[in-house]
Tab-separated table of C-alpha atoms in Angstrom:
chain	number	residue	atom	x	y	z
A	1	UNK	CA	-12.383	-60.154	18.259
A	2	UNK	CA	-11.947	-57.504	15.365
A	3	UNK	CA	-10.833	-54.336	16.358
A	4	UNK	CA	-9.383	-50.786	15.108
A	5	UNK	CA	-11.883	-49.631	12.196
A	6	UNK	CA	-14.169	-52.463	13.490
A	7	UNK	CA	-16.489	-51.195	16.389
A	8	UNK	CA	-18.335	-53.065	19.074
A	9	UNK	CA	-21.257	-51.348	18.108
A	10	UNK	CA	-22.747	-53.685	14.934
A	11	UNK	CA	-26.477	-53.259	15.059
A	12	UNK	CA	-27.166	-51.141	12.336
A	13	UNK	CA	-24.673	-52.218	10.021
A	14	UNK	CA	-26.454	-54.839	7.200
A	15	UNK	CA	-23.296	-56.347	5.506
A	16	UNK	CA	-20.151	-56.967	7.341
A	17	UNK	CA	-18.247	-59.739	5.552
A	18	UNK	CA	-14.507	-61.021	5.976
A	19	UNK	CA	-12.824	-62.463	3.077
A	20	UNK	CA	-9.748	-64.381	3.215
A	21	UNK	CA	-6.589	-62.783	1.074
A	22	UNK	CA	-5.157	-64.630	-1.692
A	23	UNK	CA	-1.862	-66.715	-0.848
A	24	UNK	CA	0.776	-64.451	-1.960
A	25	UNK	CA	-0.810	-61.856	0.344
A	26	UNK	CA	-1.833	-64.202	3.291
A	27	UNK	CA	2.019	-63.285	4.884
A	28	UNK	CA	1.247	-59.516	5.215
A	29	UNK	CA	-2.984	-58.927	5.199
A	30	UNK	CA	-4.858	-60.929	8.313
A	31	UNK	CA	-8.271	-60.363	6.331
A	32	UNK	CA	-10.291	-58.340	4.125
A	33	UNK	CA	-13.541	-56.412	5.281
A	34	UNK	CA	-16.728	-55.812	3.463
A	35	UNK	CA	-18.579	-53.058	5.168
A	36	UNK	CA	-21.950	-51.900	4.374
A	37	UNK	CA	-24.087	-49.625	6.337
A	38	UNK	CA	-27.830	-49.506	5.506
A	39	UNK	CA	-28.714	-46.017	7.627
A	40	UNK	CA	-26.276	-43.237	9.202
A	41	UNK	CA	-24.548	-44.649	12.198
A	42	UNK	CA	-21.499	-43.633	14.492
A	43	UNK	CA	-19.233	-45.921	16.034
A	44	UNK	CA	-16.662	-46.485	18.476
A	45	UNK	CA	-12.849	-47.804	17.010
A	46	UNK	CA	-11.031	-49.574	19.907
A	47	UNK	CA	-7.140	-49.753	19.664
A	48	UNK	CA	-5.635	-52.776	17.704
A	49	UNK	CA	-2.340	-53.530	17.094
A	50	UNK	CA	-2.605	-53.327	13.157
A	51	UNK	CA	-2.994	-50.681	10.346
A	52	UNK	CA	-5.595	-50.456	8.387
A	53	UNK	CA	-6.106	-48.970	4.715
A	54	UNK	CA	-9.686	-48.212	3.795
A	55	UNK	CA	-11.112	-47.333	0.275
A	56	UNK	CA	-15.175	-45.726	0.019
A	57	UNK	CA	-16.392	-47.218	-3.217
A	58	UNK	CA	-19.767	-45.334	-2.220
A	59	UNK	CA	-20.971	-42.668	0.873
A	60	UNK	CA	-18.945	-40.751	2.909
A	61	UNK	CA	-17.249	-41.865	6.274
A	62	UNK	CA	-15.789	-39.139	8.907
A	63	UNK	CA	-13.767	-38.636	12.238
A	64	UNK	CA	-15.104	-36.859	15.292
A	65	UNK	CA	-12.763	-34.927	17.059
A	66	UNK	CA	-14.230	-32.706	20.088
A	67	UNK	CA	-17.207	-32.592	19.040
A	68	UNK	CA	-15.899	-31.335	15.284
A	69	UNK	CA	-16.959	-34.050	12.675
A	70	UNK	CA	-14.129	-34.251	10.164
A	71	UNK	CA	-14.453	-35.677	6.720
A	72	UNK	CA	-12.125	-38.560	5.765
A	73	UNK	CA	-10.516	-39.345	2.120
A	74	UNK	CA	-12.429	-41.667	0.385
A	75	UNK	CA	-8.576	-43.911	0.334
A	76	UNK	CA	-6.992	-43.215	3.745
A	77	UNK	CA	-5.139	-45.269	5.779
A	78	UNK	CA	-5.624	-45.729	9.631
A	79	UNK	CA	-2.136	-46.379	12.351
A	80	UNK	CA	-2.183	-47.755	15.567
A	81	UNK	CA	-4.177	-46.001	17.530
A	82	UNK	CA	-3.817	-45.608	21.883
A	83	UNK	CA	-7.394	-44.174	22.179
A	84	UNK	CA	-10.987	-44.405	21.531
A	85	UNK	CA	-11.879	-43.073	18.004
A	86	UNK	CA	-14.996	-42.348	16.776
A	87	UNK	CA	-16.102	-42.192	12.917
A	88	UNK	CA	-19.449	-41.767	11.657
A	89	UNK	CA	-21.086	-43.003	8.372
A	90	UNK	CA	-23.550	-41.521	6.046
A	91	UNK	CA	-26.632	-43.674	5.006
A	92	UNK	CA	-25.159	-46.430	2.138
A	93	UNK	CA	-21.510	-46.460	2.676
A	94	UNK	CA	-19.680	-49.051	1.669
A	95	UNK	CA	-16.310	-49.817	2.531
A	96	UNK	CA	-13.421	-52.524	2.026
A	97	UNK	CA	-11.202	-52.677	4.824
A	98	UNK	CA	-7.236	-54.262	4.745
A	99	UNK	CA	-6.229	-55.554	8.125
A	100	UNK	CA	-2.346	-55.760	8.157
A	101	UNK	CA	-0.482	-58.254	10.143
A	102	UNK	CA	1.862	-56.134	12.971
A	103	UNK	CA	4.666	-55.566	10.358
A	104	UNK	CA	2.486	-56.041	7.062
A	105	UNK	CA	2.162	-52.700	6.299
A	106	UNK	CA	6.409	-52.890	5.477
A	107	UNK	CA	6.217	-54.914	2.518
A	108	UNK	CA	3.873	-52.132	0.420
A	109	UNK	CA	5.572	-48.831	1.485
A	110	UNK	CA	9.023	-47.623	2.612
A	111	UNK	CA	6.898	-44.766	4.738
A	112	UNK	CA	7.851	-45.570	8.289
A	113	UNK	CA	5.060	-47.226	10.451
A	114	UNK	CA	5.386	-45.082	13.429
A	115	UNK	CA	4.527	-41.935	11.303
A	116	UNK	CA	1.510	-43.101	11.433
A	117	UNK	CA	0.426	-43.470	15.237
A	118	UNK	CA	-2.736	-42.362	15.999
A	119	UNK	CA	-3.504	-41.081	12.707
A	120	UNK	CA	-5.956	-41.244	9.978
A	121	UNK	CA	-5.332	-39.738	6.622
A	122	UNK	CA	-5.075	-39.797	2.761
A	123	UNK	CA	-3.347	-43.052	0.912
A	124	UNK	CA	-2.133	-40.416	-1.391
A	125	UNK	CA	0.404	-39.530	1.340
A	126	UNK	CA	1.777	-42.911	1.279
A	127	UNK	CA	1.031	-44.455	-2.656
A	128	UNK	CA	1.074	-42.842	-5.704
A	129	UNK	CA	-1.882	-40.168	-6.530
A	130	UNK	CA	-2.754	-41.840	-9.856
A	131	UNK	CA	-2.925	-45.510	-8.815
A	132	UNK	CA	-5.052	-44.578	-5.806
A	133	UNK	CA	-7.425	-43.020	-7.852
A	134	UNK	CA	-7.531	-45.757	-10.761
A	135	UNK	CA	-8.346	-48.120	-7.823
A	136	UNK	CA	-11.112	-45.655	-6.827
A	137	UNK	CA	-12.122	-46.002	-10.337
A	138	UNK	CA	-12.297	-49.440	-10.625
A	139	UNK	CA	-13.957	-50.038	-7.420
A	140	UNK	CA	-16.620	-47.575	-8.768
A	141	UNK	CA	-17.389	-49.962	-11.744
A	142	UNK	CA	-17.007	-53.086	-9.647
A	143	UNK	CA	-20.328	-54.765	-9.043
A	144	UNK	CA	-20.168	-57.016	-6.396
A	145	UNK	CA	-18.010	-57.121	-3.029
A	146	UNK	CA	-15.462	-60.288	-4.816
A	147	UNK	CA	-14.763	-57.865	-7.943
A	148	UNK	CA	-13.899	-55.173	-5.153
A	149	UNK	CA	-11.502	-57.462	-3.336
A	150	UNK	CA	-9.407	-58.718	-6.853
A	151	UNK	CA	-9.240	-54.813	-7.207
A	152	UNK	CA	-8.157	-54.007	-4.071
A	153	UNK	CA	-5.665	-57.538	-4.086
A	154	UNK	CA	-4.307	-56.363	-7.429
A	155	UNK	CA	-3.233	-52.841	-6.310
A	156	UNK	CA	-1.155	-54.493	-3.358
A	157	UNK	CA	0.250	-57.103	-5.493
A	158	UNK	CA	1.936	-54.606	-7.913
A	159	UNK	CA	3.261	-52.771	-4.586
A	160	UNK	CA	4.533	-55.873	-2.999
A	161	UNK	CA	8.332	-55.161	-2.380
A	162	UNK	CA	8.960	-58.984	-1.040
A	163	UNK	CA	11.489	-57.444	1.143
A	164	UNK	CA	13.080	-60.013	3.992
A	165	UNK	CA	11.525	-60.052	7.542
A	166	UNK	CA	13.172	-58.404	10.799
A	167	UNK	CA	13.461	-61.695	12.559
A	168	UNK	CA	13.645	-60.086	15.909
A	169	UNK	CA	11.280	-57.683	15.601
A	170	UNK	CA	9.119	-61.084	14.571
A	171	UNK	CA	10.330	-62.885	17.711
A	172	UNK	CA	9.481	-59.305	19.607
A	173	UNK	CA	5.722	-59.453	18.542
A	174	UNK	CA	5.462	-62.994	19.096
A	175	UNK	CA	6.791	-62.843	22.769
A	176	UNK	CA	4.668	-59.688	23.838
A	177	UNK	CA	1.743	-61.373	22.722
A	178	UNK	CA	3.089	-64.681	24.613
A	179	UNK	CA	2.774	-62.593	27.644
A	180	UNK	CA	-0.447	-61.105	27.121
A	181	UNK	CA	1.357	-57.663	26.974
A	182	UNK	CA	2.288	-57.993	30.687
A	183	UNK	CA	6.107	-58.155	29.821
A	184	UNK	CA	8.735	-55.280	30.566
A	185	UNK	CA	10.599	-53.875	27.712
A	186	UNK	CA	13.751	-53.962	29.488
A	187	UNK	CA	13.322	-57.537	29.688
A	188	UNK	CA	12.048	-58.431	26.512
A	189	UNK	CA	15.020	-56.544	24.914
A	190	UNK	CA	17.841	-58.088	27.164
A	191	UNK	CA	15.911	-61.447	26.247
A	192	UNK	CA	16.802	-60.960	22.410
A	193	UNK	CA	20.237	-59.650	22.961
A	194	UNK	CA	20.029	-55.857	21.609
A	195	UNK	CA	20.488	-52.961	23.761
A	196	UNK	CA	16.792	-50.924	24.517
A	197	UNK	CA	17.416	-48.268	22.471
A	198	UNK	CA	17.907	-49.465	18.995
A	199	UNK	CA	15.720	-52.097	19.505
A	200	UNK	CA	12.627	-49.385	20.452
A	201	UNK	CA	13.939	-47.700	17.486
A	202	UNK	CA	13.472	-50.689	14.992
A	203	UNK	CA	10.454	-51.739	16.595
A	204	UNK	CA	8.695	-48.541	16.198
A	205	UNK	CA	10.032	-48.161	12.512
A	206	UNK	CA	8.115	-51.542	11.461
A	207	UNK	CA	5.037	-52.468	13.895
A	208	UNK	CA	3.892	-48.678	14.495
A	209	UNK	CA	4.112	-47.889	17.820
A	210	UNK	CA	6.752	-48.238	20.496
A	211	UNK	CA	7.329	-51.974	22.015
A	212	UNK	CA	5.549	-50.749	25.034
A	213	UNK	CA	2.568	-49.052	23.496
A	214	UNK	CA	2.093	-52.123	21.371
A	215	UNK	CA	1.926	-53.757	25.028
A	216	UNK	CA	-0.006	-52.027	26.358
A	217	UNK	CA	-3.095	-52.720	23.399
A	218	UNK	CA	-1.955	-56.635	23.534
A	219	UNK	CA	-2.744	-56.853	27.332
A	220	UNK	CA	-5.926	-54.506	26.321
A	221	UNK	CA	-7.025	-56.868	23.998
A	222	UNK	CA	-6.504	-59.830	26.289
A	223	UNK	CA	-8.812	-58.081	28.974
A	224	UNK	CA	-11.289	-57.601	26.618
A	225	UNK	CA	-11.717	-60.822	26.038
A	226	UNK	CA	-11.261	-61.832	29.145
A	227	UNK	CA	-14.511	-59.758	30.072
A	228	UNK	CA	-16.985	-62.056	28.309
A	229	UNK	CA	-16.170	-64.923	30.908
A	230	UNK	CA	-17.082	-64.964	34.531
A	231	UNK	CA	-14.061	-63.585	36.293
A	232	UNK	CA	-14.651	-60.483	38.504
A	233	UNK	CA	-12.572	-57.084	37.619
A	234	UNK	CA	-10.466	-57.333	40.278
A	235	UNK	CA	-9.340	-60.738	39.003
A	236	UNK	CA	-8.566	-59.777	35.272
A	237	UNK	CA	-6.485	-56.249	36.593
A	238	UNK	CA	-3.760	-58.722	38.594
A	239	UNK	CA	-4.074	-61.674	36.092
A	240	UNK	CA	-3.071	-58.718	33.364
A	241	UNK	CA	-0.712	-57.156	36.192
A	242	UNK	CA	-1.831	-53.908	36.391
A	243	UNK	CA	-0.090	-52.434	39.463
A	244	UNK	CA	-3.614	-51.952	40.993
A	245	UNK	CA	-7.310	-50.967	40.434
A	246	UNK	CA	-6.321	-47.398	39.509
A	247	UNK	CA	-4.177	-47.411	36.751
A	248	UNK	CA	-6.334	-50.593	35.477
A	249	UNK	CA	-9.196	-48.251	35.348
A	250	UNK	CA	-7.253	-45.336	33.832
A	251	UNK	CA	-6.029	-47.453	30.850
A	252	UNK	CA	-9.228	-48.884	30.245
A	253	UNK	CA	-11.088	-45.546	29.712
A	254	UNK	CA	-8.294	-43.960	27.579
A	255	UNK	CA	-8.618	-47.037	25.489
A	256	UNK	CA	-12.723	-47.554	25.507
A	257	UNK	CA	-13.780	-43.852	27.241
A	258	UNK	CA	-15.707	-45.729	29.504
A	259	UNK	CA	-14.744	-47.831	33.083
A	260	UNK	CA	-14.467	-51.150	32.864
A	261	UNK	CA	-17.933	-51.522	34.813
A	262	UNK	CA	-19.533	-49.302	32.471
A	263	UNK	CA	-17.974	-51.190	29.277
A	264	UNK	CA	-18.849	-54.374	30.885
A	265	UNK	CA	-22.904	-53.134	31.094
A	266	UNK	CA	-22.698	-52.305	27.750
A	267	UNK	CA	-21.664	-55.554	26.370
Protein backbone atom coordinates (compact mmCIF):
# COMPACT_ATOMS: atom_id res chain seq x y z
CA UNK A 1 0.00 0.00 0.00
CA UNK A 2 1.69 3.49 -0.75
CA UNK A 3 1.38 5.90 1.78
CA UNK A 4 2.66 9.48 3.12
CA UNK A 5 2.37 11.92 -0.04
CA UNK A 6 0.30 9.07 -1.63
CA UNK A 7 -3.49 9.38 -0.68
CA UNK A 8 -6.26 6.84 -0.70
CA UNK A 9 -8.18 9.09 -2.60
CA UNK A 10 -6.93 8.32 -6.56
CA UNK A 11 -9.93 9.07 -8.70
CA UNK A 12 -9.12 12.12 -10.23
CA UNK A 13 -5.59 11.75 -10.61
CA UNK A 14 -4.74 10.62 -14.61
CA UNK A 15 -1.02 9.54 -14.29
CA UNK A 16 0.34 7.93 -11.25
CA UNK A 17 3.38 5.87 -12.25
CA UNK A 18 6.19 4.13 -10.04
CA UNK A 19 9.53 3.73 -11.46
CA UNK A 20 12.11 1.59 -10.09
CA UNK A 21 15.59 3.53 -8.97
CA UNK A 22 18.72 2.74 -10.60
CA UNK A 23 21.06 0.15 -8.67
CA UNK A 24 23.38 2.37 -6.94
CA UNK A 25 20.29 4.04 -5.45
CA UNK A 26 18.07 0.87 -4.93
CA UNK A 27 19.86 0.69 -1.06
CA UNK A 28 18.43 4.10 0.02
CA UNK A 29 15.11 5.11 -2.47
CA UNK A 30 12.08 2.28 -2.26
CA UNK A 31 10.61 3.92 -5.59
CA UNK A 32 10.10 6.84 -7.65
CA UNK A 33 6.57 8.52 -8.25
CA UNK A 34 5.17 10.11 -11.30
CA UNK A 35 2.23 12.18 -10.33
CA UNK A 36 -0.04 13.91 -12.61
CA UNK A 37 -3.29 15.48 -11.82
CA UNK A 38 -5.64 16.31 -14.73
CA UNK A 39 -8.24 18.79 -12.59
CA UNK A 40 -7.83 20.48 -8.97
CA UNK A 41 -8.14 17.85 -6.33
CA UNK A 42 -7.42 17.58 -2.46
CA UNK A 43 -6.26 14.65 -0.78
CA UNK A 44 -5.73 12.92 2.32
CA UNK A 45 -1.68 11.86 3.28
CA UNK A 46 -1.80 8.94 5.78
CA UNK A 47 1.35 8.45 8.03
CA UNK A 48 4.24 6.26 6.57
CA UNK A 49 7.26 5.45 7.98
CA UNK A 50 9.48 7.17 5.20
CA UNK A 51 10.48 10.71 3.99
CA UNK A 52 9.68 11.94 1.07
CA UNK A 53 11.33 14.77 -1.22
CA UNK A 54 9.05 16.20 -3.86
CA UNK A 55 10.00 18.50 -6.86
CA UNK A 56 6.79 20.51 -9.05
CA UNK A 57 8.13 20.51 -12.56
CA UNK A 58 4.62 22.22 -13.36
CA UNK A 59 1.31 23.62 -11.06
CA UNK A 60 1.26 24.38 -7.69
CA UNK A 61 0.65 21.89 -4.72
CA UNK A 62 -0.34 23.23 -1.01
CA UNK A 63 -0.97 22.20 2.73
CA UNK A 64 -4.19 22.81 4.59
CA UNK A 65 -3.84 23.65 7.98
CA UNK A 66 -7.23 24.69 9.91
CA UNK A 67 -8.86 25.52 7.34
CA UNK A 68 -5.74 27.97 6.06
CA UNK A 69 -4.45 26.59 2.63
CA UNK A 70 -0.70 27.06 2.65
CA UNK A 71 1.45 27.10 -0.41
CA UNK A 72 4.31 24.57 -0.61
CA UNK A 73 7.95 25.07 -2.35
CA UNK A 74 7.96 23.80 -5.59
CA UNK A 75 11.32 21.35 -3.97
CA UNK A 76 10.28 20.51 -0.39
CA UNK A 77 10.78 17.65 1.45
CA UNK A 78 8.08 15.81 3.60
CA UNK A 79 9.16 13.80 7.44
CA UNK A 80 7.35 11.31 9.11
CA UNK A 81 4.30 12.39 9.81
CA UNK A 82 1.80 11.05 13.15
CA UNK A 83 -1.36 12.63 11.58
CA UNK A 84 -3.66 13.06 8.77
CA UNK A 85 -2.37 15.72 6.27
CA UNK A 86 -4.10 17.19 3.71
CA UNK A 87 -2.57 18.93 0.43
CA UNK A 88 -4.40 20.16 -2.41
CA UNK A 89 -3.39 20.46 -6.14
CA UNK A 90 -4.08 22.97 -8.77
CA UNK A 91 -5.41 21.72 -12.21
CA UNK A 92 -2.03 20.13 -14.22
CA UNK A 93 0.42 19.50 -11.54
CA UNK A 94 2.89 17.31 -11.98
CA UNK A 95 5.05 15.92 -9.52
CA UNK A 96 8.03 13.32 -8.99
CA UNK A 97 8.01 11.87 -5.73
CA UNK A 98 11.35 10.02 -3.82
CA UNK A 99 10.23 7.43 -1.34
CA UNK A 100 13.21 6.81 1.09
CA UNK A 101 13.82 3.57 2.73
CA UNK A 102 13.48 4.18 6.92
CA UNK A 103 17.15 5.40 7.13
CA UNK A 104 17.63 6.46 3.32
CA UNK A 105 17.29 9.85 3.79
CA UNK A 106 21.07 9.53 5.87
CA UNK A 107 23.11 8.83 3.00
CA UNK A 108 22.16 12.43 1.08
CA UNK A 109 22.23 14.87 4.07
CA UNK A 110 23.96 15.18 7.47
CA UNK A 111 20.52 17.22 8.59
CA UNK A 112 19.17 15.02 11.33
CA UNK A 113 15.97 12.97 10.43
CA UNK A 114 14.00 13.77 13.44
CA UNK A 115 14.14 17.56 12.57
CA UNK A 116 11.95 16.77 10.32
CA UNK A 117 8.81 15.09 12.09
CA UNK A 118 5.74 16.16 10.99
CA UNK A 119 6.99 18.67 8.71
CA UNK A 120 6.85 19.83 5.23
CA UNK A 121 9.16 22.43 3.88
CA UNK A 122 11.77 23.82 1.39
CA UNK A 123 14.80 21.35 0.06
CA UNK A 124 16.71 24.52 0.21
CA UNK A 125 16.79 24.02 4.01
CA UNK A 126 18.46 20.79 3.63
CA UNK A 127 20.60 20.96 -0.08
CA UNK A 128 22.26 23.60 -1.55
CA UNK A 129 20.07 26.69 -3.04
CA UNK A 130 21.76 26.52 -6.47
CA UNK A 131 21.61 22.77 -7.18
CA UNK A 132 17.95 22.70 -6.15
CA UNK A 133 17.15 25.17 -8.50
CA UNK A 134 19.35 23.78 -11.53
CA UNK A 135 17.30 20.58 -10.90
CA UNK A 136 14.15 22.76 -11.10
CA UNK A 137 15.62 23.89 -14.26
CA UNK A 138 16.26 20.86 -15.80
CA UNK A 139 13.09 19.27 -14.89
CA UNK A 140 11.48 22.33 -16.62
CA UNK A 141 13.16 21.36 -20.00
CA UNK A 142 12.67 17.65 -19.44
CA UNK A 143 10.05 16.23 -21.75
CA UNK A 144 8.90 13.14 -20.65
CA UNK A 145 8.47 11.52 -17.02
CA UNK A 146 12.07 9.02 -17.75
CA UNK A 147 14.14 12.37 -18.56
CA UNK A 148 12.60 13.68 -15.15
CA UNK A 149 13.68 10.63 -13.20
CA UNK A 150 17.69 10.59 -14.71
CA UNK A 151 17.37 14.29 -13.45
CA UNK A 152 16.10 13.72 -10.33
CA UNK A 153 18.62 10.22 -10.02
CA UNK A 154 21.54 12.43 -11.01
CA UNK A 155 21.06 15.12 -8.30
CA UNK A 156 21.08 12.25 -5.55
CA UNK A 157 23.93 10.52 -7.05
CA UNK A 158 26.30 13.55 -6.73
CA UNK A 159 24.93 13.82 -2.96
CA UNK A 160 25.43 10.23 -2.18
CA UNK A 161 27.82 10.24 0.92
CA UNK A 162 28.12 6.15 0.87
CA UNK A 163 28.43 6.46 4.52
CA UNK A 164 28.30 2.84 6.56
CA UNK A 165 24.91 1.62 7.97
CA UNK A 166 23.85 1.71 11.83
CA UNK A 167 23.53 -2.01 12.04
CA UNK A 168 21.31 -1.84 15.02
CA UNK A 169 19.29 0.74 14.16
CA UNK A 170 18.86 -1.75 10.86
CA UNK A 171 18.13 -4.74 13.13
CA UNK A 172 15.69 -2.09 15.16
CA UNK A 173 13.52 -1.41 11.99
CA UNK A 174 13.57 -4.84 10.93
CA UNK A 175 12.27 -6.25 14.34
CA UNK A 176 9.45 -3.54 14.84
CA UNK A 177 8.20 -4.34 11.61
CA UNK A 178 8.61 -8.24 12.57
CA UNK A 179 6.12 -7.45 15.19
CA UNK A 180 3.74 -5.54 13.31
CA UNK A 181 4.62 -2.52 15.60
CA UNK A 182 3.07 -4.34 18.60
CA UNK A 183 6.55 -4.57 20.39
CA UNK A 184 7.60 -2.50 23.60
CA UNK A 185 10.57 -0.32 23.35
CA UNK A 186 11.88 -1.42 26.54
CA UNK A 187 12.04 -4.73 25.12
CA UNK A 188 13.20 -4.20 21.82
CA UNK A 189 16.14 -2.17 23.30
CA UNK A 190 17.15 -4.75 26.08
CA UNK A 191 16.82 -7.28 23.02
CA UNK A 192 19.81 -5.46 21.15
CA UNK A 193 21.87 -4.84 24.18
CA UNK A 194 21.90 -0.82 24.49
CA UNK A 195 20.42 0.97 27.29
CA UNK A 196 16.78 2.95 26.18
CA UNK A 197 18.08 6.10 26.13
CA UNK A 198 20.83 6.28 23.65
CA UNK A 199 19.29 3.90 21.66
CA UNK A 200 15.88 6.36 21.30
CA UNK A 201 18.44 8.90 20.72
CA UNK A 202 20.15 7.16 17.65
CA UNK A 203 17.03 5.91 16.44
CA UNK A 204 15.39 9.18 16.20
CA UNK A 205 18.64 10.79 14.67
CA UNK A 206 18.41 8.30 11.52
CA UNK A 207 14.70 6.85 10.89
CA UNK A 208 12.81 10.22 11.92
CA UNK A 209 10.77 9.65 14.61
CA UNK A 210 11.17 8.03 18.00
CA UNK A 211 11.30 3.96 18.06
CA UNK A 212 7.85 4.12 19.43
CA UNK A 213 6.25 6.58 17.08
CA UNK A 214 7.73 4.63 14.23
CA UNK A 215 5.60 1.75 16.03
CA UNK A 216 3.01 3.04 16.33
CA UNK A 217 2.61 3.86 12.09
CA UNK A 218 4.07 0.09 11.51
CA UNK A 219 1.13 -1.47 13.52
CA UNK A 220 -1.06 1.41 11.64
CA UNK A 221 -0.05 0.25 8.51
CA UNK A 222 -0.58 -3.40 9.34
CA UNK A 223 -4.31 -2.57 10.33
CA UNK A 224 -4.81 -0.97 7.31
CA UNK A 225 -4.23 -3.66 5.49
CA UNK A 226 -5.65 -5.82 7.54
CA UNK A 227 -9.06 -3.92 6.84
CA UNK A 228 -9.45 -5.09 3.24
CA UNK A 229 -9.97 -8.80 4.50
CA UNK A 230 -12.91 -10.13 6.38
CA UNK A 231 -11.94 -9.86 10.00
CA UNK A 232 -14.30 -7.79 12.24
CA UNK A 233 -12.74 -4.56 14.18
CA UNK A 234 -12.75 -6.03 17.25
CA UNK A 235 -10.52 -8.79 15.88
CA UNK A 236 -7.76 -6.56 14.17
CA UNK A 237 -7.60 -4.05 17.66
CA UNK A 238 -6.35 -7.38 19.88
CA UNK A 239 -4.53 -9.10 16.91
CA UNK A 240 -2.56 -5.45 16.75
CA UNK A 241 -2.79 -5.35 20.74
CA UNK A 242 -4.32 -2.33 21.33
CA UNK A 243 -5.16 -2.34 25.06
CA UNK A 244 -8.89 -2.10 24.03
CA UNK A 245 -11.53 -0.59 21.65
CA UNK A 246 -10.80 2.94 22.93
CA UNK A 247 -7.44 3.75 22.41
CA UNK A 248 -7.75 1.55 19.03
CA UNK A 249 -10.25 4.05 17.95
CA UNK A 250 -8.32 7.10 19.20
CA UNK A 251 -5.17 6.16 17.19
CA UNK A 252 -6.99 5.43 14.23
CA UNK A 253 -8.64 8.89 13.87
CA UNK A 254 -5.45 10.86 14.77
CA UNK A 255 -3.87 8.87 12.03
CA UNK A 256 -6.93 8.83 9.24
CA UNK A 257 -9.44 11.68 11.08
CA UNK A 258 -12.01 9.30 10.72
CA UNK A 259 -13.15 5.90 13.02
CA UNK A 260 -12.23 2.91 11.86
CA UNK A 261 -16.03 2.19 10.84
CA UNK A 262 -16.17 5.30 9.02
CA UNK A 263 -12.66 4.62 7.16
CA UNK A 264 -13.79 1.18 6.56
CA UNK A 265 -17.23 2.67 4.56
CA UNK A 266 -15.13 4.69 2.71
CA UNK A 267 -12.92 2.12 1.26
Amino acid sequence: MFNSLITVYLRTIMQFDKIIPINSLKPYIKYFVVSEAGVENTFNVLPSTGMVIGFQYRGKLSHIHDGTEIKLSTAGITGISDRLKIFKNAAGTGTILVYFTEMGLAQFTSCPANELFNQSISLDNIFNQDGVREVEERLALAKNSLQRIAVVEKFLLTRLRNIRDDRLIVEAVKLIYQSNGAIKISALAAQLFISQSPFEKRFRKLVGASPKKFASIVRFNAVLNQLDGNKSLTDICYENKFFDQAHFIKDFKLFTGSTPQNFQRSR
